[in-house]
Amino acid sequence: MKVVSALAAVRHLLDTGVVRRGDTLLDSSSGIYAYALALACHRHGMHCHVVGSTTVDKTLRTQLAVLGATLEQMEPCDDLKLDQKRRVERIHEILAAHPEYHWMRQYHDDIHYLGYRAIADRIREETGTDRLTVVGGVGSGASTGALARYLRDASDNARNSCPPGCQAGAAPTDVELVGVQPYGSLTFGAQHTSDPEIIIAGIGSSIPFGNVSHELYDTLHWISFDAALSGAVDLLRRHAVFAGLSTGAAYLAARHEHDRALERTVLFIAPDTGHRYTDTVYTRHREATPLAHLTPRDIADQTELALPWSRMPWNRTPTSPLTA
């Protein structure tokens, strides 16, 4: 999912003259975005400099090297907040030494929304927007937020352009957005919780992300490592899809949302493959809980959050009190 985002963002920067071929693009990443930015830079003849999380594995390091990207990886750290904080500090150090570098700001610049317009168009063509529920990890906010925004805009336009006597298109509220978060993420006010295993960095954050539009989300799921592991293992066994923890968490939430409203079409985002999780997830497949035994705890606010899985109506609230 990050590839379409990075390609569109870099293309826009080139087209608008913000950067030129041969320039260096800089950003921080926990994994997937680093690969996406390296691909985009390689395609457009640019240099790529990534400050990587401790979670960047050997496979990704090799891919980045093949694509000619420069990777600075943080020292091992079990604290997501400290890892992200150190990466941001390093970004500022690099910019001070190289002010000519362009910082992509994947967590803060809505230029990263652009690439998802084409995906939204494809979704609308294949499923329509009538009674559609989109489920995915929140992360930087770009993928889920952009899809919901473009799909709802299309619904609004269809309604507003309908002449008297015609059949109106889907209502704006017909596209529901369900966000998935890990425990410990402050994006929607869960920073007071923690996961005894690991925080799924790709779908959460311990620092404020400017790209997250809270008012786009209807419902939130907080899913633990163990529950996401169970989702990923079931997805492979049941559908032969080999994917990572972020996908396992989204799949778990999507199944639940579908069971709650069988009349709706539920589409979930599978952003990552399972290769980087072979040792940490798939070798532990015997620990997976059958999904029939997993159900979320329905809560009214974040003070009621409890592992392994909690679900809360968000109702498109602009911001989270606990986040603020």
PDB file of C-alpha atoms in Angstrom:
ATOM      1  CA  MET A   1       0.000   0.000   0.000  1.00  0.00           C
ATOM      2  CA  LYS A   2       2.879   2.381   0.718  1.00  0.00           C
ATOM      3  CA  VAL A   3       4.276   1.919  -2.802  1.00  0.00           C
ATOM      4  CA  VAL A   4       1.362   3.689  -4.490  1.00  0.00           C
ATOM      5  CA  SER A   5       1.612   6.446  -1.900  1.00  0.00           C
ATOM      6  CA  ALA A   6       5.342   7.011  -2.341  1.00  0.00           C
ATOM      7  CA  LEU A   7       5.202   6.885  -6.150  1.00  0.00           C
ATOM      8  CA  ALA A   8       2.433   9.481  -6.325  1.00  0.00           C
ATOM      9  CA  ALA A   9       4.113  11.731  -3.760  1.00  0.00           C
ATOM     10  CA  VAL A  10       7.488  11.722  -5.525  1.00  0.00           C
ATOM     11  CA  ARG A  11       5.845  12.237  -8.914  1.00  0.00           C
ATOM     12  CA  HIS A  12       3.931  15.238  -7.537  1.00  0.00           C
ATOM     13  CA  LEU A  13       7.095  16.758  -6.045  1.00  0.00           C
ATOM     14  CA  LEU A  14       8.871  16.411  -9.399  1.00  0.00           C
ATOM     15  CA  ASP A  15       5.945  17.787 -11.392  1.00  0.00           C
ATOM     16  CA  THR A  16       5.622  20.826  -9.121  1.00  0.00           C
ATOM     17  CA  GLY A  17       9.368  21.539  -9.108  1.00  0.00           C
ATOM     18  CA  VAL A  18       9.848  21.007  -5.388  1.00  0.00           C
ATOM     19  CA  VAL A  19      12.579  18.446  -6.144  1.00  0.00           C
ATOM     20  CA  ARG A  20      14.589  17.482  -9.200  1.00  0.00           C
ATOM     21  CA  ARG A  21      16.060  14.240 -10.489  1.00  0.00           C
ATOM     22  CA  GLY A  22      19.301  13.544  -8.650  1.00  0.00           C
ATOM     23  CA  ASP A  23      18.097  15.075  -5.369  1.00  0.00           C
ATOM     24  CA  THR A  24      18.071  13.110  -2.112  1.00  0.00           C
ATOM     25  CA  LEU A  25      14.787  12.250  -0.405  1.00  0.00           C
ATOM     26  CA  LEU A  26      14.904  11.560   3.321  1.00  0.00           C
ATOM     27  CA  ASP A  27      12.489   9.925   5.756  1.00  0.00           C
ATOM     28  CA  SER A  28      12.067   7.621   8.736  1.00  0.00           C
ATOM     29  CA  SER A  29      10.406   4.213   8.497  1.00  0.00           C
ATOM     30  CA  SER A  30       9.679   1.057  10.420  1.00  0.00           C
ATOM     31  CA  GLY A  31       9.901  -0.976   7.225  1.00  0.00           C
ATOM     32  CA  ILE A  32       7.387  -0.908   4.394  1.00  0.00           C
ATOM     33  CA  TYR A  33       7.611   2.806   3.615  1.00  0.00           C
ATOM     34  CA  ALA A  34      11.413   2.556   3.366  1.00  0.00           C
ATOM     35  CA  TYR A  35      11.040  -0.008   0.582  1.00  0.00           C
ATOM     36  CA  ALA A  36       8.341   2.058  -1.126  1.00  0.00           C
ATOM     37  CA  LEU A  37      10.411   5.256  -1.067  1.00  0.00           C
ATOM     38  CA  ALA A  38      13.488   3.389  -2.321  1.00  0.00           C
ATOM     39  CA  LEU A  39      11.454   2.046  -5.262  1.00  0.00           C
ATOM     40  CA  ALA A  40      10.111   5.509  -6.093  1.00  0.00           C
ATOM     41  CA  CYS A  41      13.576   7.084  -5.918  1.00  0.00           C
ATOM     42  CA  HIS A  42      15.068   4.334  -8.065  1.00  0.00           C
ATOM     43  CA  ARG A  43      12.339   4.779 -10.657  1.00  0.00           C
ATOM     44  CA  HIS A  44      12.806   8.555 -10.889  1.00  0.00           C
ATOM     45  CA  GLY A  45      16.589   8.731 -10.658  1.00  0.00           C
ATOM     46  CA  MET A  46      16.840  10.106  -7.140  1.00  0.00           C
ATOM     47  CA  HIS A  47      18.791   9.240  -4.008  1.00  0.00           C
ATOM     48  CA  CYS A  48      17.027   7.718  -1.001  1.00  0.00           C
ATOM     49  CA  HIS A  49      18.171   8.099   2.617  1.00  0.00           C
ATOM     50  CA  VAL A  50      16.211   6.194   5.279  1.00  0.00           C
ATOM     51  CA  VAL A  51      16.487   6.300   9.057  1.00  0.00           C
ATOM     52  CA  GLY A  52      15.163   2.847   9.872  1.00  0.00           C
ATOM     53  CA  SER A  53      13.566   1.319  12.919  1.00  0.00           C
ATOM     54  CA  THR A  54      15.128  -1.509  14.864  1.00  0.00           C
ATOM     55  CA  THR A  55      12.485  -3.728  13.201  1.00  0.00           C
ATOM     56  CA  VAL A  56      14.096  -3.485   9.739  1.00  0.00           C
ATOM     57  CA  ASP A  57      15.238  -7.041   9.001  1.00  0.00           C
ATOM     58  CA  LYS A  58      17.952  -8.555   6.807  1.00  0.00           C
ATOM     59  CA  THR A  59      15.614  -9.132   3.858  1.00  0.00           C
ATOM     60  CA  LEU A  60      14.585  -5.474   3.745  1.00  0.00           C
ATOM     61  CA  ARG A  61      18.162  -4.287   4.248  1.00  0.00           C
ATOM     62  CA  THR A  62      19.174  -6.353   1.230  1.00  0.00           C
ATOM     63  CA  GLN A  63      16.324  -4.955  -0.893  1.00  0.00           C
ATOM     64  CA  LEU A  64      17.242  -1.383   0.038  1.00  0.00           C
ATOM     65  CA  ALA A  65      20.884  -2.054  -0.847  1.00  0.00           C
ATOM     66  CA  VAL A  66      19.918  -3.451  -4.257  1.00  0.00           C
ATOM     67  CA  LEU A  67      17.857  -0.315  -4.919  1.00  0.00           C
ATOM     68  CA  GLY A  68      20.791   1.926  -3.971  1.00  0.00           C
ATOM     69  CA  ALA A  69      19.196   3.407  -0.840  1.00  0.00           C
ATOM     70  CA  THR A  70      21.182   4.530   2.192  1.00  0.00           C
ATOM     71  CA  LEU A  71      19.912   2.998   5.436  1.00  0.00           C
ATOM     72  CA  GLU A  72      20.746   4.155   8.950  1.00  0.00           C
ATOM     73  CA  GLN A  73      19.231   1.682  11.369  1.00  0.00           C
ATOM     74  CA  MET A  74      18.603   2.471  15.021  1.00  0.00           C
ATOM     75  CA  GLU A  75      20.173   0.293  17.688  1.00  0.00           C
ATOM     76  CA  PRO A  76      17.962  -2.484  19.123  1.00  0.00           C
ATOM     77  CA  CYS A  77      15.260  -1.113  21.401  1.00  0.00           C
ATOM     78  CA  ASP A  78      12.106  -2.636  22.904  1.00  0.00           C
ATOM     79  CA  ASP A  79      10.497   0.781  23.474  1.00  0.00           C
ATOM     80  CA  LEU A  80       8.548   1.959  20.402  1.00  0.00           C
ATOM     81  CA  LYS A  81       8.350   5.507  21.755  1.00  0.00           C
ATOM     82  CA  LEU A  82      12.111   5.720  22.242  1.00  0.00           C
ATOM     83  CA  ASP A  83      12.737   4.163  18.816  1.00  0.00           C
ATOM     84  CA  GLN A  84      10.493   6.678  17.036  1.00  0.00           C
ATOM     85  CA  LYS A  85      11.869   9.584  19.071  1.00  0.00           C
ATOM     86  CA  ARG A  86      15.459   8.695  18.197  1.00  0.00           C
ATOM     87  CA  ARG A  87      14.599   8.363  14.505  1.00  0.00           C
ATOM     88  CA  VAL A  88      13.014  11.832  14.414  1.00  0.00           C
ATOM     89  CA  GLU A  89      16.005  13.323  16.234  1.00  0.00           C
ATOM     90  CA  ARG A  90      18.336  11.726  13.688  1.00  0.00           C
ATOM     91  CA  ILE A  91      16.276  13.142  10.817  1.00  0.00           C
ATOM     92  CA  HIS A  92      16.803  16.661  12.199  1.00  0.00           C
ATOM     93  CA  GLU A  93      20.541  16.041  12.560  1.00  0.00           C
ATOM     94  CA  ILE A  94      20.785  14.938   8.939  1.00  0.00           C
ATOM     95  CA  LEU A  95      18.791  17.949   7.729  1.00  0.00           C
ATOM     96  CA  ALA A  96      21.048  20.284   9.687  1.00  0.00           C
ATOM     97  CA  ALA A  97      24.074  18.789   7.934  1.00  0.00           C
ATOM     98  CA  HIS A  98      22.327  18.508   4.530  1.00  0.00           C
ATOM     99  CA  PRO A  99      19.659  21.226   4.184  1.00  0.00           C
ATOM    100  CA  GLU A 100      19.405  20.367   0.484  1.00  0.00           C
ATOM    101  CA  TYR A 101      17.777  17.012   1.314  1.00  0.00           C
ATOM    102  CA  HIS A 102      13.996  16.873   1.044  1.00  0.00           C
ATOM    103  CA  TRP A 103      12.225  15.374   4.062  1.00  0.00           C
ATOM    104  CA  MET A 104       9.203  13.396   2.854  1.00  0.00           C
ATOM    105  CA  ARG A 105       7.372  13.672   6.210  1.00  0.00           C
ATOM    106  CA  GLN A 106       5.223  10.600   5.632  1.00  0.00           C
ATOM    107  CA  TYR A 107       3.627  11.088   9.046  1.00  0.00           C
ATOM    108  CA  HIS A 108       2.688  14.734   8.527  1.00  0.00           C
ATOM    109  CA  ASP A 109       2.335  15.712   4.853  1.00  0.00           C
ATOM    110  CA  ASP A 110      -0.991  14.885   3.183  1.00  0.00           C
ATOM    111  CA  ILE A 111       0.810  14.586  -0.143  1.00  0.00           C
ATOM    112  CA  HIS A 112       0.891  10.910   0.822  1.00  0.00           C
ATOM    113  CA  TYR A 113      -2.884  10.723   0.360  1.00  0.00           C
ATOM    114  CA  LEU A 114      -2.613  11.276  -3.400  1.00  0.00           C
ATOM    115  CA  GLY A 115      -1.693   7.753  -4.475  1.00  0.00           C
ATOM    116  CA  TYR A 116      -4.810   6.231  -2.948  1.00  0.00           C
ATOM    117  CA  ARG A 117      -7.199   8.037  -5.278  1.00  0.00           C
ATOM    118  CA  ALA A 118      -6.635   5.415  -7.986  1.00  0.00           C
ATOM    119  CA  ILE A 119      -7.260   2.615  -5.470  1.00  0.00           C
ATOM    120  CA  ALA A 120     -10.463   4.308  -4.323  1.00  0.00           C
ATOM    121  CA  ASP A 121     -11.589   4.508  -7.960  1.00  0.00           C
ATOM    122  CA  ARG A 122     -10.936   0.784  -8.382  1.00  0.00           C
ATOM    123  CA  ILE A 123     -12.817  -0.061  -5.182  1.00  0.00           C
ATOM    124  CA  ARG A 124     -15.781   2.014  -6.319  1.00  0.00           C
ATOM    125  CA  GLU A 125     -15.822   0.234  -9.685  1.00  0.00           C
ATOM    126  CA  GLU A 126     -15.610  -3.268  -8.187  1.00  0.00           C
ATOM    127  CA  THR A 127     -17.717  -2.988  -5.027  1.00  0.00           C
ATOM    128  CA  GLY A 128     -19.552   0.322  -5.205  1.00  0.00           C
ATOM    129  CA  THR A 129     -19.906   2.543  -2.152  1.00  0.00           C
ATOM    130  CA  ASP A 130     -23.370   1.440  -1.087  1.00  0.00           C
ATOM    131  CA  ARG A 131     -23.121  -0.104   2.401  1.00  0.00           C
ATOM    132  CA  LEU A 132     -19.329  -0.344   2.216  1.00  0.00           C
ATOM    133  CA  THR A 133     -17.113  -0.730   5.294  1.00  0.00           C
ATOM    134  CA  VAL A 134     -13.348  -0.179   4.944  1.00  0.00           C
ATOM    135  CA  VAL A 135     -11.108  -1.724   7.614  1.00  0.00           C
ATOM    136  CA  GLY A 136      -7.389  -1.138   8.048  1.00  0.00           C
ATOM    137  CA  GLY A 137      -4.529  -0.173  10.318  1.00  0.00           C
ATOM    138  CA  VAL A 138      -4.412   3.530  11.085  1.00  0.00           C
ATOM    139  CA  GLY A 139      -0.621   3.965  11.121  1.00  0.00           C
ATOM    140  CA  SER A 140       0.304   7.284   9.544  1.00  0.00           C
ATOM    141  CA  GLY A 141      -3.331   7.786   8.547  1.00  0.00           C
ATOM    142  CA  ALA A 142      -2.674   7.920   4.824  1.00  0.00           C
ATOM    143  CA  SER A 143      -4.083   4.640   3.509  1.00  0.00           C
ATOM    144  CA  THR A 144      -7.331   4.321   5.485  1.00  0.00           C
ATOM    145  CA  GLY A 145      -7.923   8.065   5.738  1.00  0.00           C
ATOM    146  CA  ALA A 146      -7.331   8.691   2.049  1.00  0.00           C
ATOM    147  CA  LEU A 147      -9.523   5.804   0.894  1.00  0.00           C
ATOM    148  CA  ALA A 148     -12.408   6.926   3.101  1.00  0.00           C
ATOM    149  CA  ARG A 149     -12.071  10.533   1.977  1.00  0.00           C
ATOM    150  CA  TYR A 150     -11.978   9.704  -1.744  1.00  0.00           C
ATOM    151  CA  LEU A 151     -14.784   7.138  -1.507  1.00  0.00           C
ATOM    152  CA  ARG A 152     -17.016   9.510   0.462  1.00  0.00           C
ATOM    153  CA  ASP A 153     -16.255  12.379  -1.912  1.00  0.00           C
ATOM    154  CA  ALA A 154     -17.359  10.175  -4.798  1.00  0.00           C
ATOM    155  CA  SER A 155     -20.598   9.377  -2.960  1.00  0.00           C
ATOM    156  CA  ASP A 156     -21.219  13.068  -2.275  1.00  0.00           C
ATOM    157  CA  ASN A 157     -20.579  13.986  -5.906  1.00  0.00           C
ATOM    158  CA  ALA A 158     -22.921  11.259  -7.151  1.00  0.00           C
ATOM    159  CA  ARG A 159     -25.668  12.501  -4.877  1.00  0.00           C
ATOM    160  CA  ASN A 160     -25.194  16.180  -5.638  1.00  0.00           C
ATOM    161  CA  SER A 161     -25.041  15.660  -9.406  1.00  0.00           C
ATOM    162  CA  CYS A 162     -28.227  13.603  -9.517  1.00  0.00           C
ATOM    163  CA  PRO A 163     -30.957  15.548 -11.426  1.00  0.00           C
ATOM    164  CA  PRO A 164     -34.591  15.524 -10.250  1.00  0.00           C
ATOM    165  CA  GLY A 165     -36.216  12.125 -10.738  1.00  0.00           C
ATOM    166  CA  CYS A 166     -32.974  10.136 -11.000  1.00  0.00           C
ATOM    167  CA  GLN A 167     -31.841   7.356  -8.669  1.00  0.00           C
ATOM    168  CA  ALA A 168     -29.461   8.977  -6.181  1.00  0.00           C
ATOM    169  CA  GLY A 169     -26.130   7.335  -5.530  1.00  0.00           C
ATOM    170  CA  ALA A 170     -24.809   6.145  -2.177  1.00  0.00           C
ATOM    171  CA  ALA A 171     -25.233   8.462   0.763  1.00  0.00           C
ATOM    172  CA  PRO A 172     -22.061  10.031   2.184  1.00  0.00           C
ATOM    173  CA  THR A 173     -22.417   8.053   5.417  1.00  0.00           C
ATOM    174  CA  ASP A 174     -22.651   4.768   3.502  1.00  0.00           C
ATOM    175  CA  VAL A 175     -18.865   4.410   3.529  1.00  0.00           C
ATOM    176  CA  GLU A 176     -17.850   3.483   7.052  1.00  0.00           C
ATOM    177  CA  LEU A 177     -14.225   3.526   8.179  1.00  0.00           C
ATOM    178  CA  VAL A 178     -12.920   1.161  10.848  1.00  0.00           C
ATOM    179  CA  GLY A 179      -9.420   1.817  12.158  1.00  0.00           C
ATOM    180  CA  VAL A 180      -7.143  -0.747  13.793  1.00  0.00           C
ATOM    181  CA  GLN A 181      -4.645   0.242  16.486  1.00  0.00           C
ATOM    182  CA  PRO A 182      -2.162  -1.535  18.777  1.00  0.00           C
ATOM    183  CA  TYR A 183      -2.180  -1.087  22.539  1.00  0.00           C
ATOM    184  CA  GLY A 184       0.200   1.689  23.574  1.00  0.00           C
ATOM    185  CA  SER A 185      -0.534   3.922  20.576  1.00  0.00           C
ATOM    186  CA  LEU A 186      -1.400   7.520  21.476  1.00  0.00           C
ATOM    187  CA  THR A 187      -3.122   8.278  18.153  1.00  0.00           C
ATOM    188  CA  PHE A 188      -6.540   7.490  19.615  1.00  0.00           C
ATOM    189  CA  GLY A 189      -5.645   7.749  23.288  1.00  0.00           C
ATOM    190  CA  ALA A 190      -4.327   4.310  24.249  1.00  0.00           C
ATOM    191  CA  GLN A 191      -0.861   5.384  25.378  1.00  0.00           C
ATOM    192  CA  HIS A 192      -1.671   4.373  28.961  1.00  0.00           C
ATOM    193  CA  THR A 193      -1.917   0.704  27.894  1.00  0.00           C
ATOM    194  CA  SER A 194       0.820  -1.719  26.876  1.00  0.00           C
ATOM    195  CA  ASP A 195       1.231  -5.054  25.152  1.00  0.00           C
ATOM    196  CA  PRO A 196       3.444  -7.599  26.950  1.00  0.00           C
ATOM    197  CA  GLU A 197       4.666  -8.877  23.579  1.00  0.00           C
ATOM    198  CA  ILE A 198       5.470  -6.139  21.032  1.00  0.00           C
ATOM    199  CA  ILE A 199       3.671  -3.098  19.724  1.00  0.00           C
ATOM    200  CA  ILE A 200       2.712  -3.457  16.070  1.00  0.00           C
ATOM    201  CA  ALA A 201       4.565  -0.326  14.973  1.00  0.00           C
ATOM    202  CA  GLY A 202       3.083  -0.139  11.479  1.00  0.00           C
ATOM    203  CA  ILE A 203      -0.465   0.576  12.691  1.00  0.00           C
ATOM    204  CA  GLY A 204       0.218   2.723  15.758  1.00  0.00           C
ATOM    205  CA  SER A 205       2.348   5.556  17.043  1.00  0.00           C
ATOM    206  CA  SER A 206       3.892   6.858  20.225  1.00  0.00           C
ATOM    207  CA  ILE A 207       4.367  10.329  18.729  1.00  0.00           C
ATOM    208  CA  PRO A 208       1.690  12.633  17.229  1.00  0.00           C
ATOM    209  CA  PHE A 209       1.028  12.052  13.523  1.00  0.00           C
ATOM    210  CA  GLY A 210      -0.249  15.057  11.584  1.00  0.00           C
ATOM    211  CA  ASN A 211      -1.668  12.895   8.791  1.00  0.00           C
ATOM    212  CA  VAL A 212      -4.300  11.180  10.940  1.00  0.00           C
ATOM    213  CA  SER A 213      -7.732  12.765  10.396  1.00  0.00           C
ATOM    214  CA  HIS A 214      -9.605  11.501  13.440  1.00  0.00           C
ATOM    215  CA  GLU A 215     -12.922  12.758  12.114  1.00  0.00           C
ATOM    216  CA  LEU A 216     -12.879  10.170   9.293  1.00  0.00           C
ATOM    217  CA  TYR A 217     -13.175   7.115  11.579  1.00  0.00           C
ATOM    218  CA  ASP A 218     -16.455   5.519  12.652  1.00  0.00           C
ATOM    219  CA  THR A 219     -15.127   2.653  14.786  1.00  0.00           C
ATOM    220  CA  LEU A 220     -11.821   1.620  16.350  1.00  0.00           C
ATOM    221  CA  HIS A 221     -10.346  -1.763  17.247  1.00  0.00           C
ATOM    222  CA  TRP A 222      -7.327  -2.151  19.536  1.00  0.00           C
ATOM    223  CA  ILE A 223      -5.724  -5.546  18.889  1.00  0.00           C
ATOM    224  CA  SER A 224      -2.849  -7.187  20.752  1.00  0.00           C
ATOM    225  CA  PHE A 225       0.100  -9.064  19.306  1.00  0.00           C
ATOM    226  CA  ASP A 226      -1.387 -12.443  20.293  1.00  0.00           C
ATOM    227  CA  ALA A 227      -4.730 -11.697  18.646  1.00  0.00           C
ATOM    228  CA  ALA A 228      -3.051 -10.354  15.489  1.00  0.00           C
ATOM    229  CA  LEU A 229      -0.881 -13.494  15.379  1.00  0.00           C
ATOM    230  CA  SER A 230      -4.030 -15.614  15.495  1.00  0.00           C
ATOM    231  CA  GLY A 231      -5.534 -13.564  12.667  1.00  0.00           C
ATOM    232  CA  ALA A 232      -2.425 -13.887  10.488  1.00  0.00           C
ATOM    233  CA  VAL A 233      -2.185 -17.657  11.019  1.00  0.00           C
ATOM    234  CA  ASP A 234      -5.902 -18.145  10.261  1.00  0.00           C
ATOM    235  CA  LEU A 235      -5.607 -16.033   7.109  1.00  0.00           C
ATOM    236  CA  LEU A 236      -2.852 -18.297   5.814  1.00  0.00           C
ATOM    237  CA  ARG A 237      -4.662 -21.510   6.728  1.00  0.00           C
ATOM    238  CA  ARG A 238      -8.072 -20.432   5.485  1.00  0.00           C
ATOM    239  CA  HIS A 239      -7.222 -18.274   2.461  1.00  0.00           C
ATOM    240  CA  ALA A 240      -3.552 -19.040   1.622  1.00  0.00           C
ATOM    241  CA  VAL A 241      -2.596 -15.396   2.183  1.00  0.00           C
ATOM    242  CA  PHE A 242       0.863 -15.093   3.765  1.00  0.00           C
ATOM    243  CA  ALA A 243       0.802 -11.709   5.469  1.00  0.00           C
ATOM    244  CA  GLY A 244       2.123  -9.835   8.483  1.00  0.00           C
ATOM    245  CA  LEU A 245       0.779  -8.724  11.843  1.00  0.00           C
ATOM    246  CA  SER A 246      -0.879  -5.566  10.524  1.00  0.00           C
ATOM    247  CA  THR A 247      -2.829  -7.674   8.059  1.00  0.00           C
ATOM    248  CA  GLY A 248      -3.691 -10.265  10.701  1.00  0.00           C
ATOM    249  CA  ALA A 249      -5.121  -7.528  12.925  1.00  0.00           C
ATOM    250  CA  ALA A 250      -7.132  -5.959  10.093  1.00  0.00           C
ATOM    251  CA  TYR A 251      -8.452  -9.370   9.033  1.00  0.00           C
ATOM    252  CA  LEU A 252      -9.613 -10.093  12.576  1.00  0.00           C
ATOM    253  CA  ALA A 253     -11.431  -6.759  12.826  1.00  0.00           C
ATOM    254  CA  ALA A 254     -12.956  -7.144   9.351  1.00  0.00           C
ATOM    255  CA  ARG A 255     -14.393 -10.584  10.148  1.00  0.00           C
ATOM    256  CA  HIS A 256     -16.032  -9.178  13.259  1.00  0.00           C
ATOM    257  CA  GLU A 257     -17.474  -6.145  11.436  1.00  0.00           C
ATOM    258  CA  HIS A 258     -18.876  -8.432   8.737  1.00  0.00           C
ATOM    259  CA  ASP A 259     -20.519 -10.708  11.293  1.00  0.00           C
ATOM    260  CA  ARG A 260     -22.147  -7.671  12.931  1.00  0.00           C
ATOM    261  CA  ALA A 261     -23.644  -6.398   9.677  1.00  0.00           C
ATOM    262  CA  LEU A 262     -24.031  -9.121   7.061  1.00  0.00           C
ATOM    263  CA  GLU A 263     -25.786  -6.738   4.668  1.00  0.00           C
ATOM    264  CA  ARG A 264     -22.609  -4.636   4.275  1.00  0.00           C
ATOM    265  CA  THR A 265     -19.602  -5.225   2.043  1.00  0.00           C
ATOM    266  CA  VAL A 266     -16.481  -5.273   4.203  1.00  0.00           C
ATOM    267  CA  LEU A 267     -13.130  -4.554   2.569  1.00  0.00           C
ATOM    268  CA  PHE A 268      -9.927  -4.748   4.567  1.00  0.00           C
ATOM    269  CA  ILE A 269      -6.435  -3.555   3.735  1.00  0.00           C
ATOM    270  CA  ALA A 270      -3.633  -6.144   3.787  1.00  0.00           C
ATOM    271  CA  PRO A 271      -0.561  -3.889   3.716  1.00  0.00           C
ATOM    272  CA  ASP A 272       2.285  -6.306   4.387  1.00  0.00           C
ATOM    273  CA  THR A 273       3.611  -9.727   3.476  1.00  0.00           C
ATOM    274  CA  GLY A 274       4.561 -12.296   6.093  1.00  0.00           C
ATOM    275  CA  HIS A 275       8.262 -12.694   5.298  1.00  0.00           C
ATOM    276  CA  ARG A 276       9.567 -10.415   8.043  1.00  0.00           C
ATOM    277  CA  TYR A 277       7.347 -12.248  10.554  1.00  0.00           C
ATOM    278  CA  THR A 278       8.472 -15.802   9.818  1.00  0.00           C
ATOM    279  CA  ASP A 279      10.450 -16.129  13.056  1.00  0.00           C
ATOM    280  CA  THR A 280       8.378 -13.874  15.324  1.00  0.00           C
ATOM    281  CA  VAL A 281       4.897 -15.019  14.261  1.00  0.00           C
ATOM    282  CA  TYR A 282       4.692 -18.052  12.015  1.00  0.00           C
ATOM    283  CA  THR A 283       7.094 -20.272  13.957  1.00  0.00           C
ATOM    284  CA  ARG A 284       4.667 -19.741  16.875  1.00  0.00           C
ATOM    285  CA  HIS A 285       1.627 -20.901  14.903  1.00  0.00           C
ATOM    286  CA  ARG A 286       0.740 -23.495  17.549  1.00  0.00           C
ATOM    287  CA  GLU A 287       0.038 -20.609  19.952  1.00  0.00           C
ATOM    288  CA  ALA A 288      -2.681 -19.207  17.676  1.00  0.00           C
ATOM    289  CA  THR A 289      -6.138 -19.024  19.236  1.00  0.00           C
ATOM    290  CA  PRO A 290      -9.008 -20.257  17.023  1.00  0.00           C
ATOM    291  CA  LEU A 291     -10.839 -17.151  15.833  1.00  0.00           C
ATOM    292  CA  ALA A 292     -14.151 -18.573  17.024  1.00  0.00           C
ATOM    293  CA  HIS A 293     -12.783 -18.130  20.553  1.00  0.00           C
ATOM    294  CA  LEU A 294     -11.843 -14.479  20.044  1.00  0.00           C
ATOM    295  CA  THR A 295     -14.281 -11.606  20.392  1.00  0.00           C
ATOM    296  CA  PRO A 296     -13.669  -7.944  21.212  1.00  0.00           C
ATOM    297  CA  ARG A 297     -14.626  -6.232  24.434  1.00  0.00           C
ATOM    298  CA  ASP A 298     -17.055  -3.433  23.579  1.00  0.00           C
ATOM    299  CA  ILE A 299     -16.071  -0.267  25.438  1.00  0.00           C
ATOM    300  CA  ALA A 300     -17.420   3.276  25.783  1.00  0.00           C
ATOM    301  CA  ASP A 301     -14.085   5.086  26.223  1.00  0.00           C
ATOM    302  CA  GLN A 302     -10.354   4.419  26.374  1.00  0.00           C
ATOM    303  CA  THR A 303     -10.277   4.008  30.161  1.00  0.00           C
ATOM    304  CA  GLU A 304     -11.981   0.625  29.632  1.00  0.00           C
ATOM    305  CA  LEU A 305      -9.360  -0.718  27.229  1.00  0.00           C
ATOM    306  CA  ALA A 306      -8.292  -4.284  27.958  1.00  0.00           C
ATOM    307  CA  LEU A 307      -6.219  -6.868  26.116  1.00  0.00           C
ATOM    308  CA  PRO A 308      -6.394  -8.795  23.897  1.00  0.00           C
ATOM    309  CA  TRP A 309      -9.023  -6.957  21.848  1.00  0.00           C
ATOM    310  CA  SER A 310     -11.247  -3.941  22.417  1.00  0.00           C
ATOM    311  CA  ARG A 311     -13.756  -2.211  20.154  1.00  0.00           C
ATOM    312  CA  MET A 312     -15.156   1.309  20.522  1.00  0.00           C
ATOM    313  CA  PRO A 313     -17.482   3.536  18.475  1.00  0.00           C
ATOM    314  CA  TRP A 314     -15.560   6.648  17.445  1.00  0.00           C
ATOM    315  CA  ASN A 315     -18.388   8.385  15.555  1.00  0.00           C
ATOM    316  CA  ARG A 316     -16.058  10.628  13.541  1.00  0.00           C
ATOM    317  CA  THR A 317     -14.957  12.603  16.600  1.00  0.00           C
ATOM    318  CA  PRO A 318     -12.375  15.222  15.515  1.00  0.00           C
ATOM    319  CA  THR A 319      -9.758  14.457  18.202  1.00  0.00           C
ATOM    320  CA  SER A 320      -9.136  12.179  21.153  1.00  0.00           C
ATOM    321  CA  PRO A 321      -9.212  13.800  24.616  1.00  0.00           C
ATOM    322  CA  LEU A 322      -6.500  11.445  25.841  1.00  0.00           C
ATOM    323  CA  THR A 323      -4.368  12.183  22.791  1.00  0.00           C
ATOM    324  CA  ALA A 324      -4.726  15.917  23.278  1.00  0.00           C
TER     325      ALA A 324
END
